[in-house]
Coordinates of N, CA and C in Angstrom, one line a residue:
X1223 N 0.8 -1.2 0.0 CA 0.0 0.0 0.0 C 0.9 1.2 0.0
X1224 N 0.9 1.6 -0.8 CA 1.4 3.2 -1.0 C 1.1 4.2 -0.4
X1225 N 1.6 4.9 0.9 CA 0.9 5.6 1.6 C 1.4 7.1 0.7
X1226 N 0.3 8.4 0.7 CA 0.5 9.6 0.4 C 0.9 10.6 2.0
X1227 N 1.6 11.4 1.5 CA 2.6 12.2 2.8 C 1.0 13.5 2.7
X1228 N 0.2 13.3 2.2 CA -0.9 14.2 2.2 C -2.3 13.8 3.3
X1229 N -2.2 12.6 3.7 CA -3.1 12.0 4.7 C -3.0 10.9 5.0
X1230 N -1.7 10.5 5.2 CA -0.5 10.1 6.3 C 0.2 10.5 7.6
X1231 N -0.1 10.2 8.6 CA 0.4 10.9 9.9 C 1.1 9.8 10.5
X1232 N 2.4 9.9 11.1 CA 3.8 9.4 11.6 C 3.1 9.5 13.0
X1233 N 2.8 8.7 13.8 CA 2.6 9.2 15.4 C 3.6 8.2 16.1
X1234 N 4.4 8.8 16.6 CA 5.2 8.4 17.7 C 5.0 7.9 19.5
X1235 N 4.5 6.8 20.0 CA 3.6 6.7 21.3 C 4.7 6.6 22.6
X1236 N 4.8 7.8 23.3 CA 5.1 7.5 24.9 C 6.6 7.7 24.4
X1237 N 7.1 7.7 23.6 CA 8.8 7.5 23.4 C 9.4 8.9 24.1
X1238 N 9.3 9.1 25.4 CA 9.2 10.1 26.5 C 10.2 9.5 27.2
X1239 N 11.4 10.8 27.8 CA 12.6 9.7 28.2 C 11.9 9.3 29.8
X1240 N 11.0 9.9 30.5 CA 10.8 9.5 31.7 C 10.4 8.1 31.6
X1241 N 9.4 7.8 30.5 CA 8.9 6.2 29.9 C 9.8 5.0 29.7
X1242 N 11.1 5.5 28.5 CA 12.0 5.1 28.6 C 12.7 4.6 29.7
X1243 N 12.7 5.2 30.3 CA 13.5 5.3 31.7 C 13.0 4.3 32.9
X1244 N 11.6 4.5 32.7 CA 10.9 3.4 33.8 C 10.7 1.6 33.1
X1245 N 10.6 1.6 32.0 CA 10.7 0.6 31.2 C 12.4 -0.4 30.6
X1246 N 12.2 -1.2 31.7 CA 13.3 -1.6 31.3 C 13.9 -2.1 29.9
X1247 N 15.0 -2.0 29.2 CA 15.6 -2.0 27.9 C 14.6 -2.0 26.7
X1248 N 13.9 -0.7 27.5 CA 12.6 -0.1 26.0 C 13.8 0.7 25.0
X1249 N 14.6 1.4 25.5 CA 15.3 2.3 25.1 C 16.1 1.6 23.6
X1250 N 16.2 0.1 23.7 CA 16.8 -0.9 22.5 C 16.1 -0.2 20.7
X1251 N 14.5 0.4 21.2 CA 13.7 0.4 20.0 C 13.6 1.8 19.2
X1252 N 14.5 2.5 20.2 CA 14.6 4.2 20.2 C 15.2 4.2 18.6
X1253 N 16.7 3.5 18.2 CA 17.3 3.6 17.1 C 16.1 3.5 15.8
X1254 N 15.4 2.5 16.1 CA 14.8 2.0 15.0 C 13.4 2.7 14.7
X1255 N 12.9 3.2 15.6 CA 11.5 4.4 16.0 C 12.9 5.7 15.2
X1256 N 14.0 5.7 15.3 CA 14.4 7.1 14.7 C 14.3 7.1 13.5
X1257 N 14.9 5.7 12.8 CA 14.9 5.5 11.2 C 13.2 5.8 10.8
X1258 N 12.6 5.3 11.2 CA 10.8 5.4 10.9 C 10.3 7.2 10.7
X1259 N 11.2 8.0 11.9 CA 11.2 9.3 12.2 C 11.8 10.0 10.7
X1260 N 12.8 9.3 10.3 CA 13.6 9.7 9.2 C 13.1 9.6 8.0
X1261 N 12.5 8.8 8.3 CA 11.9 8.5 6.6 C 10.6 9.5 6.3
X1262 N 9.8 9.8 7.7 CA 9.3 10.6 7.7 C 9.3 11.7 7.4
X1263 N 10.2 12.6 7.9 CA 11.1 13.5 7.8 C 11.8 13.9 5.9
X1264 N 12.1 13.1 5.7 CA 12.8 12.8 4.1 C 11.5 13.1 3.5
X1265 N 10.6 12.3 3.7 CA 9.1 12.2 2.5 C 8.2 13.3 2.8
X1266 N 7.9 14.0 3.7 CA 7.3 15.1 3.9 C 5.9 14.5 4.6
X1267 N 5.8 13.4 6.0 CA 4.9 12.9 6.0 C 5.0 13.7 7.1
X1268 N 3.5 14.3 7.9 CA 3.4 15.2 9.1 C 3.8 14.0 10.3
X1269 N 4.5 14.4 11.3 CA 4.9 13.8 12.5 C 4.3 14.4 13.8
X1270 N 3.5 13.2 15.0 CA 3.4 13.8 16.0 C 3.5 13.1 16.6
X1271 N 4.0 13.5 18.3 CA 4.3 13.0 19.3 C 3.6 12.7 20.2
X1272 N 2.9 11.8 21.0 CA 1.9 11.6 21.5 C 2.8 10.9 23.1
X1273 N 2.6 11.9 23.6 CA 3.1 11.5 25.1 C 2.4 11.6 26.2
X1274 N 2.7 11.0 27.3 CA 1.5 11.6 28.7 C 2.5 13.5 29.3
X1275 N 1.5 14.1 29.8 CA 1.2 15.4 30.0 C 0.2 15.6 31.0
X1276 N 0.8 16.1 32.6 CA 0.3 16.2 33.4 C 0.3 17.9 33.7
X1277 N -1.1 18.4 34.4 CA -0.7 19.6 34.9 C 0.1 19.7 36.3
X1278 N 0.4 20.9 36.6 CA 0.9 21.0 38.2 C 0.1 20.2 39.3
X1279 N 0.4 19.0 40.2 CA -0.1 18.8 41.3 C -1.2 17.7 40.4
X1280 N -1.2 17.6 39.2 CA -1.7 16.5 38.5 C -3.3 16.1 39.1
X1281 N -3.6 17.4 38.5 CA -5.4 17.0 39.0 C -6.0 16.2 38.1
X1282 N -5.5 15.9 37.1 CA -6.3 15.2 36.2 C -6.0 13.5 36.9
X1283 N -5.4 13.2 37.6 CA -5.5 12.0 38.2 C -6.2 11.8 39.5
X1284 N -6.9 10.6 39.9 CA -8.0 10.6 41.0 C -7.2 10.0 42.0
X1285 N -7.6 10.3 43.2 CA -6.7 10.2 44.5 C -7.1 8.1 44.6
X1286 N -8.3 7.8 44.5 CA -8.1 6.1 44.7 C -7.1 5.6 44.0
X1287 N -7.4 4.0 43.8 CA -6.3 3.4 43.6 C -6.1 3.8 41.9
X1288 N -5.8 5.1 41.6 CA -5.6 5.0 40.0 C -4.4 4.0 39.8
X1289 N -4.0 3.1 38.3 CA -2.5 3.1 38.0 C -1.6 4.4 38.0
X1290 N -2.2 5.3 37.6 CA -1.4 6.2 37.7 C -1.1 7.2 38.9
X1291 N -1.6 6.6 40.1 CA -1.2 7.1 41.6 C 0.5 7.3 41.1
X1292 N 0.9 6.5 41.3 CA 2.9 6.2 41.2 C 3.5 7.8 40.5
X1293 N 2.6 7.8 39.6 CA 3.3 9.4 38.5 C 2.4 10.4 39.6
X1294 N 1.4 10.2 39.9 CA 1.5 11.4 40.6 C 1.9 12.0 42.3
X1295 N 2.3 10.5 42.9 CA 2.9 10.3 43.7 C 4.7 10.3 43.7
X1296 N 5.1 10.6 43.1 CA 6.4 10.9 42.2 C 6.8 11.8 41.5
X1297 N 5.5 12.5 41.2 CA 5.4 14.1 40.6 C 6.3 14.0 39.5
X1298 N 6.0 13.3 38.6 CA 6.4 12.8 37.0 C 5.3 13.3 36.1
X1299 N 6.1 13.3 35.0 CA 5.2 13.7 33.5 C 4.3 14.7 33.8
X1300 N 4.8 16.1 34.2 CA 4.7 17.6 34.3 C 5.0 18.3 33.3
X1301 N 4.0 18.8 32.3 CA 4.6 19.4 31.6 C 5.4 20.8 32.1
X1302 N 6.6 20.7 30.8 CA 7.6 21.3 31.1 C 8.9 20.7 31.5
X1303 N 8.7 19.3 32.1 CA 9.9 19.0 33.2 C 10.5 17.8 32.3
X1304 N 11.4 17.4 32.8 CA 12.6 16.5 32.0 C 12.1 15.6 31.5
X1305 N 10.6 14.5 32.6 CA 10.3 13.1 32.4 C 9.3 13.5 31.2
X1306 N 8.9 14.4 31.1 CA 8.0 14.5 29.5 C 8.3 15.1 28.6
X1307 N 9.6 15.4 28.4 CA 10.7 15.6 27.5 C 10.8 14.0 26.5
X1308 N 10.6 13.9 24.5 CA 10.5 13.0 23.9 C 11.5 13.3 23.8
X1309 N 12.5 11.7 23.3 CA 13.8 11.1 23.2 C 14.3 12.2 22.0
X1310 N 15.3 12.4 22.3 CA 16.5 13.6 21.4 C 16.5 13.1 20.1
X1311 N 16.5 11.5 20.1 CA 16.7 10.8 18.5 C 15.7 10.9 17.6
X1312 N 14.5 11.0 18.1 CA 13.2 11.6 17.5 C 12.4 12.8 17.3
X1313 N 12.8 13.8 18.6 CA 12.4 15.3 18.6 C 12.9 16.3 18.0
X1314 N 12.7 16.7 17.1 CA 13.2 17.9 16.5 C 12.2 19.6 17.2
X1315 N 13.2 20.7 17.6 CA 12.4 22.1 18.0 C 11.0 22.0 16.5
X1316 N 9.9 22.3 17.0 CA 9.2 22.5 15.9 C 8.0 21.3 15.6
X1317 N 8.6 20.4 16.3 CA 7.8 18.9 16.1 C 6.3 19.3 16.7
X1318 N 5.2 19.0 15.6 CA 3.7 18.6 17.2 C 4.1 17.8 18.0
X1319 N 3.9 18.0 19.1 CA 3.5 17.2 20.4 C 1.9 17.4 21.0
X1320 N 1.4 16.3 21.0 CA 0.1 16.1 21.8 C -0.1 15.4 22.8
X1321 N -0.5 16.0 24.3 CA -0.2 15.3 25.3 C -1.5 14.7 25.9
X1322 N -1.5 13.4 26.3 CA -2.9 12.9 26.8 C -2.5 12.1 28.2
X1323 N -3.7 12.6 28.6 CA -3.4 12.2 30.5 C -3.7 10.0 30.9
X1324 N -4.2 9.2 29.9 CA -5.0 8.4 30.4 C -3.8 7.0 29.0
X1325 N -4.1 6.2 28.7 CA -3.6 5.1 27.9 C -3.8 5.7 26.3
X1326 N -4.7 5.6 26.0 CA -4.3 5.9 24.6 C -4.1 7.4 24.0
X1327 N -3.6 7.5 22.5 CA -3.5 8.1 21.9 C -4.3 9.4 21.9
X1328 N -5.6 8.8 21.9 CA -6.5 9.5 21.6 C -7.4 9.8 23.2
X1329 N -6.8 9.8 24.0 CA -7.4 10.0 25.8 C -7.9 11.4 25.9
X1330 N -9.5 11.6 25.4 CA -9.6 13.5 25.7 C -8.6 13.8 25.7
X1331 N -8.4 14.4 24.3 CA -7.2 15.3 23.8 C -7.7 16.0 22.3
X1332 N -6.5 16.2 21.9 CA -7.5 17.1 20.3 C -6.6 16.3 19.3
X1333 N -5.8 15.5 19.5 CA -5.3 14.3 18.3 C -6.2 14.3 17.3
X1334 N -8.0 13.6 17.3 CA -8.6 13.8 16.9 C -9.0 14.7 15.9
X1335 N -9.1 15.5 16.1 CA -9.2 16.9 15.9 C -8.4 17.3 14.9
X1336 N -7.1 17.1 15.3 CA -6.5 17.3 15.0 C -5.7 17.1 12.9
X1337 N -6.1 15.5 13.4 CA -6.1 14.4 12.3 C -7.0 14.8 11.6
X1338 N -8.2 15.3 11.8 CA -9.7 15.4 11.0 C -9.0 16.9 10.1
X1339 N -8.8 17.8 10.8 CA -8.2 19.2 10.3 C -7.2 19.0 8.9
X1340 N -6.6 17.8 9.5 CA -5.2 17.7 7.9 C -5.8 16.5 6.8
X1341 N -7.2 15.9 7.5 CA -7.7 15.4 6.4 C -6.4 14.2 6.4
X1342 N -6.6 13.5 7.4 CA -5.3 12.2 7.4 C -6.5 10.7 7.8
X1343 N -5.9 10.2 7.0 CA -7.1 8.7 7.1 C -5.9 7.5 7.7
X1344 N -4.9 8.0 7.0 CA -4.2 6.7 7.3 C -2.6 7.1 8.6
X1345 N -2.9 5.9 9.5 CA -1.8 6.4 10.7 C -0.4 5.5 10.5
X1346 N 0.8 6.0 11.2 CA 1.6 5.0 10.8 C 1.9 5.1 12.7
X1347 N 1.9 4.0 13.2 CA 2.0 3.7 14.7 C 3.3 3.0 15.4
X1348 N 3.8 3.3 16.4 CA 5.3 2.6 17.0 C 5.4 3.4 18.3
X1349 N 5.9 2.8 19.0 CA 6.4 3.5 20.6 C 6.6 2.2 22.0
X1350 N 5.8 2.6 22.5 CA 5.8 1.8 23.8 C 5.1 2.3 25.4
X1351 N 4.6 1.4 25.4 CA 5.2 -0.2 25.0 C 3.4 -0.6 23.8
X1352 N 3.8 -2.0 23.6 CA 2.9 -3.0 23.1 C 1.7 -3.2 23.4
X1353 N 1.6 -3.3 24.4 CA 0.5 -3.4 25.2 C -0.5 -2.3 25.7
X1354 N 0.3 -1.3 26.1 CA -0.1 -0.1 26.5 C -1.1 1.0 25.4
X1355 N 0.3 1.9 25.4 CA -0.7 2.9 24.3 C -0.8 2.1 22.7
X1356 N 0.3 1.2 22.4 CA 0.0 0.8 20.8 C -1.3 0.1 20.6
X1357 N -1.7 -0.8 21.5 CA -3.0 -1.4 21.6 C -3.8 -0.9 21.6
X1358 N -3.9 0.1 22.8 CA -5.1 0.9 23.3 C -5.0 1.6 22.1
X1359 N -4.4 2.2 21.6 CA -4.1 3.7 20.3 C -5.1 2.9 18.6
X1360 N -4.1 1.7 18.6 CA -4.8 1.2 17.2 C -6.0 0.6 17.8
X1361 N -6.5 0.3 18.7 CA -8.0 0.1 18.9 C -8.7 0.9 18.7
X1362 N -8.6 2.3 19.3 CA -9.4 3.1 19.1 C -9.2 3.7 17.4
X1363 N -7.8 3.9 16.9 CA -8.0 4.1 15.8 C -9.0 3.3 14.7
X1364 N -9.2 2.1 15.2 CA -9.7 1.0 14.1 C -11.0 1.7 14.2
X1365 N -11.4 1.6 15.5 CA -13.4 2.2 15.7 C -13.2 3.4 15.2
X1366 N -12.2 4.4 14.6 CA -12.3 5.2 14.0 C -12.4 5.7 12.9
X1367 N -12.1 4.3 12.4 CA -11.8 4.3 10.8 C -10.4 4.9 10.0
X1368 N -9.5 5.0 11.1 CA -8.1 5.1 10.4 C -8.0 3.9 10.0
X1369 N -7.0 4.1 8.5 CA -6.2 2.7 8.5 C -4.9 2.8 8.6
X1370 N -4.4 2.0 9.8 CA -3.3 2.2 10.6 C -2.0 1.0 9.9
X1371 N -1.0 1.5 9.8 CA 0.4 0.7 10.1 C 1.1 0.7 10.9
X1372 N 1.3 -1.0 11.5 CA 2.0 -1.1 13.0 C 3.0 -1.2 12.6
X1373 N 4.8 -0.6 13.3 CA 5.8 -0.9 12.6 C 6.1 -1.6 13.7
X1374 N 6.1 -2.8 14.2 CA 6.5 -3.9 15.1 C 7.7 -3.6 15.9
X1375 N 9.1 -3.6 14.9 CA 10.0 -3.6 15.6 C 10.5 -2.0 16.3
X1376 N 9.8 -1.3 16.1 CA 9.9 0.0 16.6 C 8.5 0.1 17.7
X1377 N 8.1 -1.2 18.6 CA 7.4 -1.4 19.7 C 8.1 -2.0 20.3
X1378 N 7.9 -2.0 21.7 CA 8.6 -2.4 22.9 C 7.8 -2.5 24.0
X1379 N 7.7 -4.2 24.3 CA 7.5 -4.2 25.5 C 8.0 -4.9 26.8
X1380 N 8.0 -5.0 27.8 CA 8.7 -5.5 28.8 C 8.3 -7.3 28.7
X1381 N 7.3 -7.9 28.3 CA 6.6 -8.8 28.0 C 7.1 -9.6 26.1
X1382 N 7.6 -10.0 26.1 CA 8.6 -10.4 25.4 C 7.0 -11.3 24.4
X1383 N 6.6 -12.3 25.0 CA 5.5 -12.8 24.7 C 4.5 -12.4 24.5
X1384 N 3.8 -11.5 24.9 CA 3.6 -10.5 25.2 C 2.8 -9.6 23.8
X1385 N 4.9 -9.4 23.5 CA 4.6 -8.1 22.2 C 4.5 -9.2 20.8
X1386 N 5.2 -10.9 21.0 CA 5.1 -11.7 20.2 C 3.5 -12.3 19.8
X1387 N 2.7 -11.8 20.5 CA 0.8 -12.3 20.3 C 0.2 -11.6 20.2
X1388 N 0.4 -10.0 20.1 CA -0.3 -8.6 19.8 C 0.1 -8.5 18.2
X1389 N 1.6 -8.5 17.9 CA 2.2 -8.5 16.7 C 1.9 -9.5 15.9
X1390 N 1.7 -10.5 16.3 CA 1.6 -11.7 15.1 C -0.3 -11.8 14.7
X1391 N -0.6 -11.6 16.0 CA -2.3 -12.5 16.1 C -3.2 -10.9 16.4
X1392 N -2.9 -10.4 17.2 CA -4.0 -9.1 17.2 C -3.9 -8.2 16.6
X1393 N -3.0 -7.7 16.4 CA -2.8 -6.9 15.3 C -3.1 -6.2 13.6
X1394 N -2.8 -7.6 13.3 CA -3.3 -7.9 12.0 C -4.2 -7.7 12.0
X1395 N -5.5 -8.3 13.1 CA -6.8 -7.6 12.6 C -7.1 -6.4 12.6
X1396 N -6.4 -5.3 13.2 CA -6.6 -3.8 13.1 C -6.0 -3.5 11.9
X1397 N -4.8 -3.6 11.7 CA -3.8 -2.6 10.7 C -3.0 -3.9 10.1
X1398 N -2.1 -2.9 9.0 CA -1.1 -3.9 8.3 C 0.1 -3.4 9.3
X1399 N 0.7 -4.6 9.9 CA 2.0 -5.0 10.2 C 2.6 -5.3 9.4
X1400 N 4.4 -4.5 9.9 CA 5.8 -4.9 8.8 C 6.5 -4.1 10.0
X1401 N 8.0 -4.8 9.4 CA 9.0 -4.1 10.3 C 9.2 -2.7 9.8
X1402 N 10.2 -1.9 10.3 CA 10.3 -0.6 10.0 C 11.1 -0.8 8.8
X1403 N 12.2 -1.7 8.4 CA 13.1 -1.8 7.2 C 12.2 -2.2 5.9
X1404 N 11.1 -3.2 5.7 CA 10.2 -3.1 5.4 C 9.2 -2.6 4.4
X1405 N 8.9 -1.9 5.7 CA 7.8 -0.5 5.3 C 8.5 0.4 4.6
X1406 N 9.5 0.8 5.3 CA 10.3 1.7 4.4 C 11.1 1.6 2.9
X1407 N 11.5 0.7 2.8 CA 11.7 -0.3 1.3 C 10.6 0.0 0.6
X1408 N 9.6 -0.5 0.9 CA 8.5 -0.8 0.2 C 7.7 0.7 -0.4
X1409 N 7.5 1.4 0.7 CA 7.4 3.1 0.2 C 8.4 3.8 -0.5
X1410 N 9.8 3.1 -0.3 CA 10.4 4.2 -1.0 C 10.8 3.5 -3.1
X1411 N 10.3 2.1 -3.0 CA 10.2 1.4 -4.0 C 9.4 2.1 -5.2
X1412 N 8.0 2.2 -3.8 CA 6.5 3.4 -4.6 C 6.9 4.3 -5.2
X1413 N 7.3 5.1 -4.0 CA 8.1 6.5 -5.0 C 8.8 6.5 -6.1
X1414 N 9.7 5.5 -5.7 CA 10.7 5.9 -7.4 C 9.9 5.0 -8.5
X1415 N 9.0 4.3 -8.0 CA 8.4 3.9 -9.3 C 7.2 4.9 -10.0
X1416 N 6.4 5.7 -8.7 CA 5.8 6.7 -9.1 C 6.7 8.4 -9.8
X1417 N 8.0 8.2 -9.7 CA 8.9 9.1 -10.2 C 8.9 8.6 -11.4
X1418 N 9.0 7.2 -11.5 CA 9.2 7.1 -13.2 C 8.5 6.8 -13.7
X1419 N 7.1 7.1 -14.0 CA 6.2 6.8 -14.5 C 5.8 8.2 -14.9
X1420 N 6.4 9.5 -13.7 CA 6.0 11.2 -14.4 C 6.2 11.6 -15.3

């Protein structure tokens, strides 16, 4: 499938060094999430960042047993502060960033919105972990009617098995899965074959 850089969106999930940092050797998938970044970058596909983003004193989390007590009990992912700072190999000054308080992509936020405004149908998806926002993200994308590309090896999860039965067996029924070397072959194959047919 030949994706167009005209309603095509690159979203990048959680690749936030605080994330990194709590997630043991997530940081392995950072290289390969950059080449995906790159290609992006080169073809003129819009790029956004989709990270967690907390206010001061993090009211948007509930004092019971949230999962997310720990971040706000730790006073993490503040915006402005270091832990919601995206990995250097991926952020360029200039980049969208969209911040959502809850698991997916699309957590009351203007993503949405966002996507609808550039007239983008199709997503290209990677981050971490597997389980987390990439699940939660292309699920909701599917009920949305994006049609999404999972780039596998540019996912990471602590769950080894885990990211091996999301990627082989769940996935596929949302979106087309390929690795990042791949996908990008295969698009840039498109191009020069659509270059020489001009």
């Amino acid at each position: 499938m030949k994706l167009d850089s005209k309603n095509t969106a690159f979203l990048t999930l959680d690749l936030q060094n605080g994330i990194l940092g709590m997630v043991p050797n997530a940081e392995s998938v950072v290289s390969t999430a950059a080449k995906a970044v790159q290609f992006a970058r080169d073809n003129h596909f819009p790029i956004i960042h989709v990270g967690l983003g907390f206010s001061e004193g993090h009211p948007e989390i509930p004092d019971f047993g949230s999962p997310f007590s720990m971040i706000k009990q730790n006073n993490l992912f503040v915006k402005g502060t270091p832990s919601v700072e995206f990995h250097s190999a991926i952020m360029q000054p200039g980049d969208l960033v969209v911040y959502k308080q809850r698991i997916s992509a699309f957590s009351e936020n203007h993503l949405r919105m966002i996507l609808r405004a550039g007239n983008i149908g199709h997503l290209v998806l990677f981050g971490v972990s597997t389980s987390g926002i990439v699940l939660s993200t292309a699920r909701q994308a599917f009920d949305f009617d994006f049609r999404c590309v999972i780039l596998k090896d540019a996912c990471f999860d602590p769950d080894e098995e885990v990211h091996r039965v999301l990627t082989g067996k769940i996935f596929p029924m949302l979106a087309s899965v390929s690795t990042t070397e791949e996908f990008t072959a295969g698009q840039e194959a498109r191009i020069e074959d659509g270059h020489a047919h001009q």
